[in-house]
XYZ file of C-alpha atoms in Angstrom:
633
model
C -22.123 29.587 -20.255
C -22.224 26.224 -18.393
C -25.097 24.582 -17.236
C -25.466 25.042 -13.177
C -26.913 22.064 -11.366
C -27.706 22.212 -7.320
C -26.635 18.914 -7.628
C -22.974 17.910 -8.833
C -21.331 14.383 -8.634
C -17.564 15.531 -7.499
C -17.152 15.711 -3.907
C -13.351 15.897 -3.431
C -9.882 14.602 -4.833
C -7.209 12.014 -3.817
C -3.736 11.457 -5.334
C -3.249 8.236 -7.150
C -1.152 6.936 -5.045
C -3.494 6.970 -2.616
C -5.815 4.897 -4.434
C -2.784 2.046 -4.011
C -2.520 2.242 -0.363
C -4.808 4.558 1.780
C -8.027 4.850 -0.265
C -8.764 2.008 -2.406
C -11.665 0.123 -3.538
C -13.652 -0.838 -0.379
C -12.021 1.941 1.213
C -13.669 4.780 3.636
C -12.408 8.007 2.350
C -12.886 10.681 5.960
C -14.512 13.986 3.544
C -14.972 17.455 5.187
C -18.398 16.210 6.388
C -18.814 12.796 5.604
C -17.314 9.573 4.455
C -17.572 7.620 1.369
C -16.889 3.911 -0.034
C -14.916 3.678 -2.890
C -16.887 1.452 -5.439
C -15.581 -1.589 -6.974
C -13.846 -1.879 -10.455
C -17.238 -2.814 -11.871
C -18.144 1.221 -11.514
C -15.290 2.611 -13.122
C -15.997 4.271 -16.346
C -13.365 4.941 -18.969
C -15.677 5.204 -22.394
C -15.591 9.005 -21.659
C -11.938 8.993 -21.847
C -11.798 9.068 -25.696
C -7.804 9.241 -26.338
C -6.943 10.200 -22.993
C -7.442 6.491 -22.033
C -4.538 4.917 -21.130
C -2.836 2.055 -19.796
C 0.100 0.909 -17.622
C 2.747 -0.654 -19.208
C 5.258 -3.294 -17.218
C 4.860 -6.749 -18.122
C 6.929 -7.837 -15.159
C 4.317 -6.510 -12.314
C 1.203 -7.899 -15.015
C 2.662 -11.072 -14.591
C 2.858 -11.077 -11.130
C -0.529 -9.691 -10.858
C -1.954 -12.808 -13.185
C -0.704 -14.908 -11.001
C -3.331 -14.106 -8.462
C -5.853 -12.716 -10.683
C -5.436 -14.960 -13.996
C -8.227 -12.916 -16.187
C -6.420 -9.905 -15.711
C -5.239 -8.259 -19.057
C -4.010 -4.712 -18.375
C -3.162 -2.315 -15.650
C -4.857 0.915 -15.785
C -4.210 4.505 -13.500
C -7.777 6.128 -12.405
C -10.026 7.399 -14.956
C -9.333 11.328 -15.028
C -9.662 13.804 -18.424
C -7.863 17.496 -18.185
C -9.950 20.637 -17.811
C -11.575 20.663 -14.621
C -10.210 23.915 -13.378
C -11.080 25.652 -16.652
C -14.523 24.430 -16.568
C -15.777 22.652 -13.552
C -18.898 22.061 -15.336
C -17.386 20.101 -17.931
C -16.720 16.744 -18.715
C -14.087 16.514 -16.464
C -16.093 16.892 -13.566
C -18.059 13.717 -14.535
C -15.052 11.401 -14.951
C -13.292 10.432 -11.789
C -13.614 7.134 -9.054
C -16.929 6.626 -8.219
C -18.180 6.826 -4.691
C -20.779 6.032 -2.069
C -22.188 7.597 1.079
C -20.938 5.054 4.113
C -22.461 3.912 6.764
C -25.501 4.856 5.219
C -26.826 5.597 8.776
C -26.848 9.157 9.472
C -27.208 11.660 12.582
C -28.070 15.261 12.765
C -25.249 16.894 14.991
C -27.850 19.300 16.349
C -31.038 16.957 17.162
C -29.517 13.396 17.338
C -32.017 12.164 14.396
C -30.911 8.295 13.699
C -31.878 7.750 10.302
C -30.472 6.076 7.060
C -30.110 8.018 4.220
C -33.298 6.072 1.910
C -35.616 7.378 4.532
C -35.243 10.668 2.568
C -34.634 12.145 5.968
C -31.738 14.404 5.365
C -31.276 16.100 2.488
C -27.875 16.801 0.084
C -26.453 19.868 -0.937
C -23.462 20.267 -3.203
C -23.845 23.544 -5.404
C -20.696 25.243 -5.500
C -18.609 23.542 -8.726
C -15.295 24.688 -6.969
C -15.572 23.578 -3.473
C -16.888 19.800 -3.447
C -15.273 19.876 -0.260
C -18.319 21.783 1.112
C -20.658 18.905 0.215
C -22.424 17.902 2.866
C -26.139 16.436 3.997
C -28.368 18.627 6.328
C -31.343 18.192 8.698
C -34.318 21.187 8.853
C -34.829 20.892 12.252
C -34.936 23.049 15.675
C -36.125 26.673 15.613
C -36.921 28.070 12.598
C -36.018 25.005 11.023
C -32.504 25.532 10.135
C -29.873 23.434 7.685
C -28.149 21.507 10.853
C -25.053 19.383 9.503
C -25.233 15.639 9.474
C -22.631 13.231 10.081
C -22.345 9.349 9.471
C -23.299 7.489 12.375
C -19.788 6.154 13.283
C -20.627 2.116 13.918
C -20.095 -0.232 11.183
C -19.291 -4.444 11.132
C -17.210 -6.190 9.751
C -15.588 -9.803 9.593
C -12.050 -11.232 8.779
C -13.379 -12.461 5.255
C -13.934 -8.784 3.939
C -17.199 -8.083 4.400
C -19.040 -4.290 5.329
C -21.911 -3.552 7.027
C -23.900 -0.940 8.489
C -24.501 -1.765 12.124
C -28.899 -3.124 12.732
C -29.814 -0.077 14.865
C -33.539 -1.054 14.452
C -32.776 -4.722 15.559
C -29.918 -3.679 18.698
C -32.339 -1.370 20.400
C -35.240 -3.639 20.362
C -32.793 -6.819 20.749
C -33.289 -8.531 17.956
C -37.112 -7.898 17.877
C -39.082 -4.864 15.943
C -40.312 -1.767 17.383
C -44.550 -2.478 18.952
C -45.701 0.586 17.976
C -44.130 1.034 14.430
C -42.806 -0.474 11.710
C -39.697 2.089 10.985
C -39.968 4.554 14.135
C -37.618 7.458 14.380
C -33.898 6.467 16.718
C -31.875 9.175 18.370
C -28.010 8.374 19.066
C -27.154 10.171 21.929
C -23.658 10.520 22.279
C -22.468 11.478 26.246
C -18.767 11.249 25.639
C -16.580 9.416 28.584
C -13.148 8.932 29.458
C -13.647 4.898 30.097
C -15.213 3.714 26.294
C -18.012 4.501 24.338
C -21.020 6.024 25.919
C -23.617 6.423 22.858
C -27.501 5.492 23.441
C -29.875 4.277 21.240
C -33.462 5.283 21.842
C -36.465 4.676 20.242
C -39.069 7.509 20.041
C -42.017 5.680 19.637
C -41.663 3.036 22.392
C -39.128 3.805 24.671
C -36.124 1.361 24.268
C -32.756 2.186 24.878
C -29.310 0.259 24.730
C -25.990 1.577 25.424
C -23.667 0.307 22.614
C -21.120 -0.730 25.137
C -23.349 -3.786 24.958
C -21.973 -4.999 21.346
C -18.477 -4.339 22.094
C -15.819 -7.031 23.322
C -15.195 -10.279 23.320
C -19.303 -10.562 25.290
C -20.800 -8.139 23.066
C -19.408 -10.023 19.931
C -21.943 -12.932 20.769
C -25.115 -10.417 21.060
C -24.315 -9.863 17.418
C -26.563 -11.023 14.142
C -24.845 -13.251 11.636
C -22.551 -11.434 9.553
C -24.851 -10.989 6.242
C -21.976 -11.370 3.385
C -22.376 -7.926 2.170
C -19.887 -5.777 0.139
C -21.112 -2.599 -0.223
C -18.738 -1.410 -2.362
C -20.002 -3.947 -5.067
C -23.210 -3.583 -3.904
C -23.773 -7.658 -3.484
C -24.559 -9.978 -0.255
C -23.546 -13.755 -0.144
C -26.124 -15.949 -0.976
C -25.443 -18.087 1.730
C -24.743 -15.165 4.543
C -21.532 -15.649 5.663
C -20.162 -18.430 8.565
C -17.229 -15.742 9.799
C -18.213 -13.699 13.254
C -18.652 -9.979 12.916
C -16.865 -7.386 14.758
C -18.157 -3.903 15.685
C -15.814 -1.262 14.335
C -15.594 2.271 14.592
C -15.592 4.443 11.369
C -12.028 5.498 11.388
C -10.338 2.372 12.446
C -7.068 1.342 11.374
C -7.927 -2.368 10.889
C -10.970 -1.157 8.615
C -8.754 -2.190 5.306
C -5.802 -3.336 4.690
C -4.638 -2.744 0.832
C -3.014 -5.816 -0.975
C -0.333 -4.251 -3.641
C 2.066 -5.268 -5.676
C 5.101 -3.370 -6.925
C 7.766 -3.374 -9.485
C 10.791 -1.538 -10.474
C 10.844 -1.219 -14.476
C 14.230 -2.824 -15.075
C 15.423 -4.549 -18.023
C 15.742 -8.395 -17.679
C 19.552 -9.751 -16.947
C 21.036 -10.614 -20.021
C 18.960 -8.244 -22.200
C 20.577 -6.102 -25.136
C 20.105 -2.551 -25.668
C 17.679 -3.877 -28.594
C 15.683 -5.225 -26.469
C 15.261 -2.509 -23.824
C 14.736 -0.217 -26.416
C 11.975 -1.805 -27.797
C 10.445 -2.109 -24.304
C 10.847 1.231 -23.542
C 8.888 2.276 -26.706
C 6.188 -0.349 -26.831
C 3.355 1.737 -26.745
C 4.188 3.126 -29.770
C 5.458 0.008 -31.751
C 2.853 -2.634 -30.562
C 0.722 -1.792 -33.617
C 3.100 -2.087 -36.271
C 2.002 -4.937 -37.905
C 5.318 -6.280 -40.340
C 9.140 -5.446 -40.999
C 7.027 -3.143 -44.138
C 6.068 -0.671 -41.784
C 9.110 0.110 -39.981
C 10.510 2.470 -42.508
C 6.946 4.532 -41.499
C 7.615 4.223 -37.665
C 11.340 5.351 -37.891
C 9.766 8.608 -39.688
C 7.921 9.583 -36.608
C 9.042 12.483 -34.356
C 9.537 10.818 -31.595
C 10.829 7.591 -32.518
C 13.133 8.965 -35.598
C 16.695 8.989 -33.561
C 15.824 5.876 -31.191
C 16.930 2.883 -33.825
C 19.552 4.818 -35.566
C 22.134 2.509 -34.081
C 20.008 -0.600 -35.734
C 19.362 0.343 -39.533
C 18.357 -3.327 -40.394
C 14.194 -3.628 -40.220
C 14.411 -7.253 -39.818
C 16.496 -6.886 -36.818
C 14.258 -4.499 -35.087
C 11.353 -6.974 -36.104
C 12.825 -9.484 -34.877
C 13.096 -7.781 -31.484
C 9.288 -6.345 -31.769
C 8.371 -9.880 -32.078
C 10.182 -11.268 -28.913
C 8.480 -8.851 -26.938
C 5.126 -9.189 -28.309
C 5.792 -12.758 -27.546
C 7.137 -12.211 -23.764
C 3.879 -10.262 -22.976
C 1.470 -13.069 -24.894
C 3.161 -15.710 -22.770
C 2.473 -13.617 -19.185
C -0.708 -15.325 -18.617
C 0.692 -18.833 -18.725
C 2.923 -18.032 -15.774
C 3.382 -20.648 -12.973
C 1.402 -20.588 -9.820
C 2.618 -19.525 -6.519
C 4.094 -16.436 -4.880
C 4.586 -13.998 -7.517
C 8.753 -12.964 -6.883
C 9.158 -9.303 -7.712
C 12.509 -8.834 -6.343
C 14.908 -11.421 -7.671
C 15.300 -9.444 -11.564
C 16.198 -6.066 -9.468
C 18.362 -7.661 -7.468
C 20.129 -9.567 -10.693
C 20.602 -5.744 -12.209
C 21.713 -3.622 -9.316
C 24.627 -6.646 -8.568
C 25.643 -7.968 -12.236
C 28.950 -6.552 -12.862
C 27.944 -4.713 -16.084
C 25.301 -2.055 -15.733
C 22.433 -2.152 -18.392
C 22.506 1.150 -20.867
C 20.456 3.784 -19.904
C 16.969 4.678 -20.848
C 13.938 6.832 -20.272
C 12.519 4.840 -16.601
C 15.945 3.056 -15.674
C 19.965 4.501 -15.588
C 22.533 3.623 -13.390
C 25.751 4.531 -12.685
C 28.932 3.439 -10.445
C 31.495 5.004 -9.520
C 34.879 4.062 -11.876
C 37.115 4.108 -8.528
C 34.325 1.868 -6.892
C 33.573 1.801 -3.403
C 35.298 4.869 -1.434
C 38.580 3.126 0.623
C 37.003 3.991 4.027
C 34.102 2.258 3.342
C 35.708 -1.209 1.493
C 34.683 -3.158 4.982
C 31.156 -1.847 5.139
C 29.914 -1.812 1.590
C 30.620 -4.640 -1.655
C 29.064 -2.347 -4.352
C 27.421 0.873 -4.266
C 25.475 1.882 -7.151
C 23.697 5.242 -8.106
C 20.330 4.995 -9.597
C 19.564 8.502 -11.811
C 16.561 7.226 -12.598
C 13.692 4.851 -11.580
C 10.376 3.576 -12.367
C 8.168 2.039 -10.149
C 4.396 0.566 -10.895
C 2.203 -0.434 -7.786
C -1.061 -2.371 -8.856
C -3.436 -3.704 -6.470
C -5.316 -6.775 -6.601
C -7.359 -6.658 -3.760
C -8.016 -5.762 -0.044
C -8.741 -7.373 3.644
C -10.138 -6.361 6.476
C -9.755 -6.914 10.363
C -6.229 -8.674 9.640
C -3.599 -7.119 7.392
C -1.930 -9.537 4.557
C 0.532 -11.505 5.539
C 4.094 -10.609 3.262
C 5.069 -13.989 3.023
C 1.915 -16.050 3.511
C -0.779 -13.617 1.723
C -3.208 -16.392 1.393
C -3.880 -17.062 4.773
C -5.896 -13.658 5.094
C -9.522 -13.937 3.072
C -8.962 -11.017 -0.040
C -11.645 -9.219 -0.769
C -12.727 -9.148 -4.674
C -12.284 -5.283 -6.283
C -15.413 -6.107 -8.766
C -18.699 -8.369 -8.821
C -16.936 -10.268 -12.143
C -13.657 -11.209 -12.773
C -11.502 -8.216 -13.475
C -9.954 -7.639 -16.921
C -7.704 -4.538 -15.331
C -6.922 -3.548 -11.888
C -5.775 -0.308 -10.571
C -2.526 0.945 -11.065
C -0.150 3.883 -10.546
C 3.520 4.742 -11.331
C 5.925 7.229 -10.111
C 9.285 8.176 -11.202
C 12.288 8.881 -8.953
C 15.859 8.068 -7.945
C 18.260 6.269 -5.288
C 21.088 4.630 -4.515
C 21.799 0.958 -3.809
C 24.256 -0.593 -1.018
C 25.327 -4.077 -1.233
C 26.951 -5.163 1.863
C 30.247 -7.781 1.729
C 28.535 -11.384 1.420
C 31.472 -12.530 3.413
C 31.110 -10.526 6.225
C 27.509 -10.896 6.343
C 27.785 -14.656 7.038
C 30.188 -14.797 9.330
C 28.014 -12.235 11.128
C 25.325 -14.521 10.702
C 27.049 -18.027 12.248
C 27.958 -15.622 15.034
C 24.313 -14.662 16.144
C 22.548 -16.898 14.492
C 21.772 -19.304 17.968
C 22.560 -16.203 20.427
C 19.653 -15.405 22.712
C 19.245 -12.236 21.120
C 18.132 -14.079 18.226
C 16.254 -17.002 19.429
C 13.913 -14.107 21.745
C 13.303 -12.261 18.150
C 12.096 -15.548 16.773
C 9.958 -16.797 19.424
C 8.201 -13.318 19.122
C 7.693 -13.747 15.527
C 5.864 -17.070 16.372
C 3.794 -15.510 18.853
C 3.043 -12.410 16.158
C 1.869 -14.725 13.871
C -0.272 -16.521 16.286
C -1.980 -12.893 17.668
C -2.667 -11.660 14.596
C -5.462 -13.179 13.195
C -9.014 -12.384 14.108
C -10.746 -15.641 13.577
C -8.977 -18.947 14.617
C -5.781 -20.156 12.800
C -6.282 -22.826 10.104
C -5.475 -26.381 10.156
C -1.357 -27.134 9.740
C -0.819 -23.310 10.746
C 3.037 -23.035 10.987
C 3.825 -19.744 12.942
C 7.285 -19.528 11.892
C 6.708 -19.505 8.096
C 8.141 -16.529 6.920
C 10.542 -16.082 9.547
C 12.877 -13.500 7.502
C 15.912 -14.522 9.901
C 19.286 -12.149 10.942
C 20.555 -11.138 7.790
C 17.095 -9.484 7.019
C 17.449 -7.663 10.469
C 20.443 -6.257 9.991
C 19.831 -5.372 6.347
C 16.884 -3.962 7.196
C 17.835 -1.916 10.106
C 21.287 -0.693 8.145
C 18.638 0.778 5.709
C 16.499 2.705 8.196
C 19.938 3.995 9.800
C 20.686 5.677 6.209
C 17.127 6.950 5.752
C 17.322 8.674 8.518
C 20.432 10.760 7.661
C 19.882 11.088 4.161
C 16.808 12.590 4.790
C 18.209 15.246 6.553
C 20.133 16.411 3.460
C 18.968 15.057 0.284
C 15.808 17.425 -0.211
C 12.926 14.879 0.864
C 11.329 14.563 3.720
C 11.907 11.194 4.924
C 8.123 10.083 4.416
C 9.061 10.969 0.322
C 11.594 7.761 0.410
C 10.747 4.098 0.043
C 13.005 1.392 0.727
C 13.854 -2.157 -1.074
C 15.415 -4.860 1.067
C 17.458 -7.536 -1.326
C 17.852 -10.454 1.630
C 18.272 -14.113 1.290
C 17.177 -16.762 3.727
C 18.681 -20.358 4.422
C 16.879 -21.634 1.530
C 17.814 -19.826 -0.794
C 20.448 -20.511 -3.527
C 21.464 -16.983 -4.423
C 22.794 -15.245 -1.567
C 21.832 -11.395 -1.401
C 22.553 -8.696 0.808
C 21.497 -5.306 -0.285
C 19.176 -2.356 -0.062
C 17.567 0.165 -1.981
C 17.038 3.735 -0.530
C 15.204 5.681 -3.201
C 12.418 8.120 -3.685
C 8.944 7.917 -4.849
C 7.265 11.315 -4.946
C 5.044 11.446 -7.967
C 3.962 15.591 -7.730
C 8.115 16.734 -8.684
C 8.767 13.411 -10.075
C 11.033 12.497 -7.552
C 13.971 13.164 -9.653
C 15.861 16.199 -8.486
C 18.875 14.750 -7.943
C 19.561 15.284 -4.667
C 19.342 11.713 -3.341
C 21.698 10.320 -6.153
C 24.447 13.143 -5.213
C 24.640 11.880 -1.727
C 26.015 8.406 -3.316
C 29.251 10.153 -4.036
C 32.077 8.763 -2.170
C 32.780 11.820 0.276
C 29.026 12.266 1.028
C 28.377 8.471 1.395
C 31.228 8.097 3.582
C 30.265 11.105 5.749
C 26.689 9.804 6.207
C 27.853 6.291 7.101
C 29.987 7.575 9.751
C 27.128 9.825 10.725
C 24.257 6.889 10.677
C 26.310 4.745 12.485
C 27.459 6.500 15.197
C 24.514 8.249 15.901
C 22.897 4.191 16.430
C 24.922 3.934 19.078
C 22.817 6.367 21.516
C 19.399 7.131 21.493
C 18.000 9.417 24.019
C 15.591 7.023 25.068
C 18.237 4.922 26.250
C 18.352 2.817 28.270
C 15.065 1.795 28.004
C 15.819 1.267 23.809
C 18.676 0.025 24.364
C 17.353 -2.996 26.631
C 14.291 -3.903 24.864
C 14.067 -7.173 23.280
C 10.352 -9.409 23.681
C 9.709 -11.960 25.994
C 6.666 -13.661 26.517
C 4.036 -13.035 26.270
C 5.463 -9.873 24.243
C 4.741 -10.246 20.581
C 6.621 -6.995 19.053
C 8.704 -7.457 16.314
C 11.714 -4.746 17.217
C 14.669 -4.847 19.819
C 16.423 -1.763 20.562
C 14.483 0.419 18.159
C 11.584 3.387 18.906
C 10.655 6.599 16.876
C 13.542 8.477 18.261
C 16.217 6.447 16.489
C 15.135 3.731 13.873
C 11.134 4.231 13.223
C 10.619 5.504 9.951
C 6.766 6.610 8.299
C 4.527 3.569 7.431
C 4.634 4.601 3.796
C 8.701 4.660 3.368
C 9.192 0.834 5.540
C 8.280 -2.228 3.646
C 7.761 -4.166 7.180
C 5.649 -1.693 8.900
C 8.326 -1.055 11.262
C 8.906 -4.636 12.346
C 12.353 -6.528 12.172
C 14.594 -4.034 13.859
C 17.534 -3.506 15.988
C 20.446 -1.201 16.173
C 22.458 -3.690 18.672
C 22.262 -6.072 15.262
C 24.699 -2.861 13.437
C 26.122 -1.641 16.484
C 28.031 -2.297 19.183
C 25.061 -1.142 21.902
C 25.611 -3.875 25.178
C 27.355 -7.030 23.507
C 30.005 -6.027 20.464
C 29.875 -9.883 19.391
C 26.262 -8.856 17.827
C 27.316 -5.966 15.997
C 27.935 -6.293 11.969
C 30.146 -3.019 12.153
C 31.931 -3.178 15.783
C 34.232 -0.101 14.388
C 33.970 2.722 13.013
C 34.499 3.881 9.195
């Protein structure tokens, strides 16, 4: 029988993907009855793995992610081991992402104790092996002294370069002083509730003083603030010097509380690359350790590799291929410096006029008859993707301002780990999709037509003004607010793709929050002109591979939901009001006629958050003139 503790260290579950972009290191993670800080990289433990350890493999993505993080050798998933449901005792239930109690302030929800969680004042219960959602910390108080829940006090600060703190309690209430009477007294938060702000009270029980926090909040309450004291508490470090940036107060909860800073990568061979090649790619995890041409003979006798290099009998060939790719992923950490470009090899597959052969993580297909005849005006290329693999690393995390997409330097990153990482975390999901290339010679005539309307000089000036609100502290020296500036064809691209989304989701099995999309758009200074999206799925629980996205590519489904996308653009029940918006100043919105009844899609399927959209761009909606398709398929 296994050992029972009162005491066990899991206290809930998360998906891996989540780790990527909702709970990450330096995250808040909201449990059942109280929140916790993901720890940094530093804290993860895989030496319990044994040979379930395991590693990422995409060598396009690890070079991207060396370019910001140059000691960076491997990408790994989160540290789990099977056999937690047999035995929740077990090993498994030690092996996991560790955590922290945050703010590390807490308040009994029946006596409004103030107290942080060293005092020793509260005490932790988590004894039942299949429910760490019941964890929780209690306070013996009131009558009879009964287990009263306790919550995290909900005030935290923290400034634009990344740093976490647990609001001074002690020093507000006494303004910066200490308490006459004792060194640590006991505080009470007294929470009154209010329809015009917050309404909480601090009060000290041994001398009397009370403050309203009202008093640290805004612009006037930012001033009453201490210095910001450089801590990360998911690292567990302060700044030796403090820290110059002002704090904020924040509210446990908030949306600006962390902002992840990802990278992704579709796993698709390189242009140009023969089936050799992508083979050995595909199988590298099993062929990095063979060590000469002398021991392929031994590696084409294993199960799973014995039918793969059928097709190449010659040992010297093959080795010769091993070697080139051992070579390609030697030479990733010598890569250039500068904005790491993720999109330009997908782009060079899905358009190159002969399709690479298929493999385990990447098959397309197109249609022999190519595009459907209705649709010869409205798409260049359409291309079914039956399978796809995506890897998402991240390499770090802000707070108060998100990163910028084209300027990610301009926001301070917080580190994941104390040293300089040797891994960071990754995930990787498998799905499907379909890509639409739109006519390059439509496309920029469409863009010489708009390009200097008013339409589109009012969506620029708001970018400007975006990039100007955005930042918490005050912009840097040489700031140029229209760097970046993704210009028409990326609004039309981008708002074509959120037209489809929306009626493929309606058909293809997925809800639409299950898709992800992949804008292929050129600006002025680029060389290559592109003009094409990706609509496909990332659900990692069924795999995303069911195949009922790629069976909507078909030519009599695609044309129906063209016809269907774009005439239902046309209207949108909140017209007019949609139909009218565009920003002027001192507006700063990045969306004309576009809401959540007929373009908004979930924040996890749109690459933009939303931003760079309008239907009048598509469709005719007031002026025809702006419209890429003025008829009808």
């Amino acid at each position: 029988m296994a050992d029972v503790a009162p005491y066990r260290r899991r206290v809930g579950a998360i998906r891996p993907s989540h780790l990527m972009f909702t709970s990450g290191v330096g995250s808040l993670v909201d449990l059942p009855n109280f929140s916790v800080l993901v720890s940094g990289v530093d804290e993860w433990r895989f030496d319990k793995l044994g040979d379930n350890r395991q590693s990422i493999v995409e060598p396009r993505l690890l070079a991207a992610v060396q370019r910001v993080l140059k000691t960076v050798k491997e990408l790994r998933p989160a540290p789990w081991i099977p056999g937690l449901d047999s035995n929740p005792n077990g090993d498994a239930s030690r092996v996991g992402v560790p955590v922290t109690p945050f703010p590390s302030w807490m308040r009994c929800t029946a006596c409004n104790l103030l107290a942080p969680i060293e005092t020793r004042a509260f005490e932790f219960r988590n004894d039942t092996p299949r429910k760490p959602h019941e964890a929780r910390f209690f306070h013996q108080c009131g009558k009879g002294n009964k287990q009263r829940l306790v919550v995290g006090a909900r005030f935290v600060l923290s400034c634009a370069a990344g740093h976490l703190d647990d609001f001074p309690y002690q020093e507000f209430v006494h303004r910066g002083g200490t308490c006459p009477k004792a060194a640590k007294p006991n505080l009470l938060m007294e929470d009154y509730g209010g329809n015009i702000g917050a309404n909480v009270r601090i009060v000290c029980q041994r001398c009397g003083e009370d403050r309203n926090i009202r008093e640290a909040m805004g612009r006037r309450g930012r001033d009453r603030l201490p210095r910001c004291r450089g801590r990360h508490p998911h690292l567990g470090t302060f700044a030796e010097q403090g820290c110059d940036r002002q704090p904020h107060l924040l509210v446990v909860g908030a949306s600006n509380l962390w902002f992840a800073q990802t990278l992704s990568a579709l796993a698709v061979p390189e242009a140009g690359t023969d089936a050799l090649d992508a083979k050995v790619e595909q199988h590298w995890e099993s062929l990095q350790h063979v060590a000469g041409p002398n021991f392929l003979p031994f590696m084409r006798s294993m199960p799973h590799l014995s039918h793969e290099f059928e097709k190449w009998p010659d040992d010297e060939e093959v080795w010769a291929a091993i070697e080139r790719h051992r070579a390609k992923l030697d030479g990733v950490s010598a890569v250039a410096e500068g904005h790491p470009d993720l999109l330009t090899p997908e782009w060079q597959v899905f358009s190159g006029p002969t399709l690479p052969e298929p493999s385990a993580d990447f098959a397309l297909r197109r249609d022999p008859d190519g595009v459907p005849a209705a649709l010869k005006e409205f798409y260049a290329d359409v291309v079914q993707a039956e399978r796809l693999r995506e890897v998402r690393a991240m390499i770090g995390f802000t707070r108060l301002d998100a990163p910028d997409f084209e300027d990610p330097e301009l926001v301070t990153r917080a580190p994941l780990g104390r040293s300089k990482p040797a891994w960071v975390p990754a995930s990787e999901v498998r799905g499907e999709g379909v890509f639409l290339r739109v006519p390059e010679e439509a496309l920029a005539d469409w863009e010489e037509r708009v390009v200097d309307s008013e339409v589109m000089r009012r969506h620029r000036e708001a970018y400007g003004r975006f990039r100007e609100h955005r930042y918490s502290d005050r912009l840097p020296l040489g700031f140029d607010k229209y760097r970046g500036w993704p210009g028409p064809r990326y609004y039309a691209l981008h708002t074509l793709s959120h037209l489809m989304i929306r009626t493929i989701a309606l058909e293809c099995g997925y809800s639409s929050a299950s898709l992800s999309e992949r804008i292929y758009s050129s600006t002025e200074v680029d060389d290559d002109p592109r003009s094409g999206i990706l609509i496909y799925t990332a659900v990692p629980d069924a795999e995303g591979t069911l195949g009922g996205l790629v069976s909507l590519g078909e030519p009599d489904e695609l044309v129906r939901l063209t016809r269907r996308a774009l005439s239902e653009a046309r209207h949108c029940s909140s017209d007019p009001l949609c139909a009218e918006r565009l920003p002027r100043k001192p507006e700063d919105f990045l969306h004309g006629a576009a809401c959540h009844v007929c373009l908004f899609v979930s924040e996890t399927t749109c690459e933009r958050g939303n931003r760079f959209l309008d239907r009048r761009l598509v469709v005719p909606v007031d002026d025809i003139a702006l419209a890429l398709y003025p008829e009808m398929p």
